[in-house]
Coordinates of C-alpha atoms in Angstrom, one line a residue:
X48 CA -66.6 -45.3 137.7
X49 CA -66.2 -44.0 134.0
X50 CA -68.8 -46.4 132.5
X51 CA -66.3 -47.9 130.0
X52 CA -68.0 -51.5 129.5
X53 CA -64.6 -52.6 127.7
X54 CA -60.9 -52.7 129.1
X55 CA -57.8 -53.7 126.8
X56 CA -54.6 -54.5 127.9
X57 CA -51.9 -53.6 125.5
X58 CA -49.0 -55.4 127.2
X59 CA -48.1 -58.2 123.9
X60 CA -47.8 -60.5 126.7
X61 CA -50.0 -60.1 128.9
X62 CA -50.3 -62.3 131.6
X63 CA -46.2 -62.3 131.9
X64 CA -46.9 -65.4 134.8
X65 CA -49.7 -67.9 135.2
X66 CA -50.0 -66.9 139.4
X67 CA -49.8 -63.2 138.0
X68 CA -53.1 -63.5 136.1
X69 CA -54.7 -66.0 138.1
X70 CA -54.7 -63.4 141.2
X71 CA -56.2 -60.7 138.7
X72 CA -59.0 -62.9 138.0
X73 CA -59.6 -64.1 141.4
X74 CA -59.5 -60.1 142.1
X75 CA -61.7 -59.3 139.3
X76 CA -64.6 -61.8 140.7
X77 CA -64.1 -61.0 144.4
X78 CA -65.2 -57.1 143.2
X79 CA -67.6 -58.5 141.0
X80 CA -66.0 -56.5 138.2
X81 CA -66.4 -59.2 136.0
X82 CA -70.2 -58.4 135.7
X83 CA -69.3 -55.0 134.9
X84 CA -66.7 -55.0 132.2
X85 CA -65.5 -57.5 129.5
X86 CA -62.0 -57.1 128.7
X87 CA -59.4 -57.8 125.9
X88 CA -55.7 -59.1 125.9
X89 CA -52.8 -60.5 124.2
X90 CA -50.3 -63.2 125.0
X91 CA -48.3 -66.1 124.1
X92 CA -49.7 -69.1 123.2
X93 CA -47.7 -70.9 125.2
X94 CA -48.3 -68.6 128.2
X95 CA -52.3 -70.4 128.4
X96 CA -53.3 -73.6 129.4
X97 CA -57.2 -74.7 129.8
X98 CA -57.5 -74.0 133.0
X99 CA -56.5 -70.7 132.6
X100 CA -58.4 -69.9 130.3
X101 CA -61.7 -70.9 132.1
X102 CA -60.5 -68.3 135.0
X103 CA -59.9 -65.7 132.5
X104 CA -63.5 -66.1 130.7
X105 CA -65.0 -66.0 134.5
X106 CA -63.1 -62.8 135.3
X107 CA -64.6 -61.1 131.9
X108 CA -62.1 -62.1 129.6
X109 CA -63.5 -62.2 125.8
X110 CA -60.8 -61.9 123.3
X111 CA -57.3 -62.7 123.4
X112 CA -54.7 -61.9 120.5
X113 CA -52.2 -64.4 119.9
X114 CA -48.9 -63.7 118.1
X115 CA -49.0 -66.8 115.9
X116 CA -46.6 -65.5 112.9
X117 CA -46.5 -68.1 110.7
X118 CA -48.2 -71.2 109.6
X119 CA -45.0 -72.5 108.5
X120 CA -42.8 -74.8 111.3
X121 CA -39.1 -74.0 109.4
X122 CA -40.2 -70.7 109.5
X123 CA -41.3 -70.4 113.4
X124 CA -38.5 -72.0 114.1
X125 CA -36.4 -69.8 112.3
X126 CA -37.9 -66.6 114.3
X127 CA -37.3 -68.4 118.0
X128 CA -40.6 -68.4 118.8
X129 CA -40.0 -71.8 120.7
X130 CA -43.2 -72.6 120.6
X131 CA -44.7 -75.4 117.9
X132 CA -47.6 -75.2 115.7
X133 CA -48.9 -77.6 117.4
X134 CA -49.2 -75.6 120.6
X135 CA -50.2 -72.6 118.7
X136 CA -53.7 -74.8 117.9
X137 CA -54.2 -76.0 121.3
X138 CA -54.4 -72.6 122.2
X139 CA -56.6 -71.9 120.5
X140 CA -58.5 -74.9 120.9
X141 CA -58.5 -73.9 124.2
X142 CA -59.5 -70.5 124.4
X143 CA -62.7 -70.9 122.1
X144 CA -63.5 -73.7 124.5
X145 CA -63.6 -71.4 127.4
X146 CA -65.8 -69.2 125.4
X147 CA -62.6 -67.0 124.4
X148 CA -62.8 -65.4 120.9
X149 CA -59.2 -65.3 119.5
X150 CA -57.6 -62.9 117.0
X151 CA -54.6 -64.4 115.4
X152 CA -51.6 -61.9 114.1
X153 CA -49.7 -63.5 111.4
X154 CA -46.6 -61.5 109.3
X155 CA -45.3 -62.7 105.4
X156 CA -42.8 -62.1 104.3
X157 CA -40.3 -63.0 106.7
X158 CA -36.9 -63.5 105.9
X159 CA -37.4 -67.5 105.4
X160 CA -40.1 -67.1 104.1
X161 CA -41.6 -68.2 99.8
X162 CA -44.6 -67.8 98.4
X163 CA -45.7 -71.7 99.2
X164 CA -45.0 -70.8 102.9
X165 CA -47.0 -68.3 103.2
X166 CA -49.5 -70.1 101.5
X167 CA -49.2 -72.5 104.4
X168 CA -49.7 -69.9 106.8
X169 CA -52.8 -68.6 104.9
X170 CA -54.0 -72.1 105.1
X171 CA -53.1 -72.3 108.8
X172 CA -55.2 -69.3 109.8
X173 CA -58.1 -70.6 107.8
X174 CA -58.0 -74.3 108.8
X175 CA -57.2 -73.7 113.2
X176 CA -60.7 -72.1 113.3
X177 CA -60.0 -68.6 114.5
X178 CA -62.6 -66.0 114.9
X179 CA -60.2 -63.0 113.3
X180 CA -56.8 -62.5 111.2
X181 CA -54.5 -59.7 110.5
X182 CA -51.7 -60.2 107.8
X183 CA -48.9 -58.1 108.0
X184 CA -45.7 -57.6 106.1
X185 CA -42.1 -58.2 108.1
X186 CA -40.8 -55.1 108.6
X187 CA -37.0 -55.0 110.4
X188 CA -37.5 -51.7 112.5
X189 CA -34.1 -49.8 113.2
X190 CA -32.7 -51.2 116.5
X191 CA -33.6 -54.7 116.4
X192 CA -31.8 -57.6 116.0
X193 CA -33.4 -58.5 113.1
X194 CA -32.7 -54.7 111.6
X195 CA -28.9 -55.8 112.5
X196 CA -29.1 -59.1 110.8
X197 CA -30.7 -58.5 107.9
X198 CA -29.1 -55.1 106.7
X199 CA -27.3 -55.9 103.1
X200 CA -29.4 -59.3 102.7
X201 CA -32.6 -59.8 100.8
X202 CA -33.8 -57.0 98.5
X203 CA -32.7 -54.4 101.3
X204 CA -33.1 -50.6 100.8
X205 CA -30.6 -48.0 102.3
X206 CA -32.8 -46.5 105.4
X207 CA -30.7 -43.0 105.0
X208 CA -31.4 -40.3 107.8
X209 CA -34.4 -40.1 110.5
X210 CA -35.0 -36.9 108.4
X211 CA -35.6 -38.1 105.1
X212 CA -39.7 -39.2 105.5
X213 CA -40.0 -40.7 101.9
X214 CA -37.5 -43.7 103.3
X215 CA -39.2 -44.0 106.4
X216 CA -42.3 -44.7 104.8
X217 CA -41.0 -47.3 103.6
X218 CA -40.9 -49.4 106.8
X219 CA -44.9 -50.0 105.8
X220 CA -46.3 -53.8 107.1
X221 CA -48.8 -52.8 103.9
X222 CA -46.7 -52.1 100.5
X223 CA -48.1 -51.0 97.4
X224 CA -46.6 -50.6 94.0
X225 CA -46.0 -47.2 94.8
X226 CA -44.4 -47.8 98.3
X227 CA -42.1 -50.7 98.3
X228 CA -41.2 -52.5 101.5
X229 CA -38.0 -51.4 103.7
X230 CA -37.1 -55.1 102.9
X231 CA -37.7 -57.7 100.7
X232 CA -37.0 -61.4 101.6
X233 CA -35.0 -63.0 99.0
X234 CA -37.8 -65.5 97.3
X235 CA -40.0 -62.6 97.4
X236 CA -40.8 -59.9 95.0
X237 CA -43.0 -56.8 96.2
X238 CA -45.6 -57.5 93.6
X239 CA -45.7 -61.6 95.4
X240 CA -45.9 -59.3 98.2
X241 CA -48.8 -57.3 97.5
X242 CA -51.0 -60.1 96.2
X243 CA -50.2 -62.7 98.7
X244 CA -51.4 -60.2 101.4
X245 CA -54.4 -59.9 99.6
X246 CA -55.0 -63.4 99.1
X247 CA -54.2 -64.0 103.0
X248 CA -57.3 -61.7 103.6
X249 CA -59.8 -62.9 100.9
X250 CA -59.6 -66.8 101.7
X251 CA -59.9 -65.8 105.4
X252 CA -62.8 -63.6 105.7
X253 CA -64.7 -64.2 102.4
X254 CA -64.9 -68.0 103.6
X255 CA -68.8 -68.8 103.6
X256 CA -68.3 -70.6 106.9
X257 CA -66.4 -67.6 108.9
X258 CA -69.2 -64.7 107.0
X259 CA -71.7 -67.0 108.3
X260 CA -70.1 -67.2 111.6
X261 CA -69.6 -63.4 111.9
X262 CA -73.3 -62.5 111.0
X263 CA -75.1 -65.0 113.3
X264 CA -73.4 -62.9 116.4
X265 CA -74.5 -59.4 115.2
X266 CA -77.7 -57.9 115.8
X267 CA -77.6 -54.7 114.6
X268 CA -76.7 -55.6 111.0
X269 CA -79.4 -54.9 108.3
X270 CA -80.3 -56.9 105.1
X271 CA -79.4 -54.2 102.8
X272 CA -75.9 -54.0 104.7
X273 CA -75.4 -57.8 103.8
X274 CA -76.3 -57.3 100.0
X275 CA -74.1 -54.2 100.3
X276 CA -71.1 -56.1 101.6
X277 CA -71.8 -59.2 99.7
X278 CA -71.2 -56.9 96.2
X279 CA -68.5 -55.8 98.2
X280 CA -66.9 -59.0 98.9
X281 CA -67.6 -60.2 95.3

């Protein structure tokens, strides 16, 4: 009724049952929404399974955002994501097989992690064929377990009050020289930090294969915007 063409669902795991989102897309067809909207969601990776996924892309589905983490098994299973890597390329094996784009979300710097692990999750995200990345830095957030945990290990700052804003800035996922991390895992510096998270980014999306993949599917792009962000890249 608005004319919104695209719907996101913000729920980080989204559907929370198989029957749950196999009625919504059964729904979705029966109005013959599906021909009216594409939509976007995120979820586990092991919450899909192929068949799923082929109902979801029917329904309108074309981008799901999985919570991947690491590239690293010591360090997945260090976080309880009981999932394996393994099942984290099935899925998305799966979903690009249904037609599925997938964004993968991937954090460094996590308290297990080193500098050669997150390498291996760099490699991870470039190697499982994934149309889009995001790096982030751990960041322990007042109130979870891992805030509980972690306090007085690792490079760790004193959080002081809610008041003072100069700490608080601190809890950043993107550090700078200026603005150092909350906390620092302890075969990490902030400076491995900084250039790690720039590296994650560079050998992802300055790959020839994944620029090549990304400017075959727009249209709207110009030649002087590919020299422009070509100089850009280089």
């Amino acid at each position: 009724e608005l004319g919104y063409q695209q719907v996101s669902s913000t729920d980080p795991i989204f559907p929370i049952t198989r029957k749950e989102c196999m009625a919504l897309c059964e729904e979705m067809v029966r109005r013959g929404l599906h021909e009216k909207v594409v939509w976007v969601t995120e979820t586990r990776v092991d919450n899909v399974d192929p068949e799923l996924l082929d109902a979801m892309y029917e329904a309108g589905c074309r981008r799901i955002m999985y919570g991947f983490e690491t590239g690293d098994e010591h360090v997945l299973d260090s976080i309880k994501k009981n999932f394996s890597l393994e099942r984290a390329r099935e899925a998305a094996r799966w979903s690009r097989k249904a037609g599925i784009q997938v964004i993968g979300f991937f954090m460094i710097g996590m308290p297990h992690d080193t500098p050669e692990r997150i390498k291996s999750t760099i490699d991870f995200a470039c190697k499982t064929g994934i149309d889009f990345a995001k790096f982030t830095v751990f960041v322990p957030y007042p109130g979870t377990d891992d805030y509980a945990l972690l306090s007085g290990m690792g490079d760790w700052v004193e959080t002081g009050c809610a008041e003072d804003e100069a700490i608080w800035e601190r809890f950043t996922s993107y550090p700078t020289k200026q603005n150092v991390p909350i906390y620092i895992a302890p075969a990490l510096t902030n400076e491995q930090l900084i250039r790690l998270q720039k590296l994650a980014l560079f050998k992802f999306y300055a790959n020839p294969k994944m620029l090549f993949h990304h400017l075959i599917r727009v249209r709207s792009i110009k030649l002087s915007e590919m020299v422009k962000g070509a100089a850009v890249i280089l």
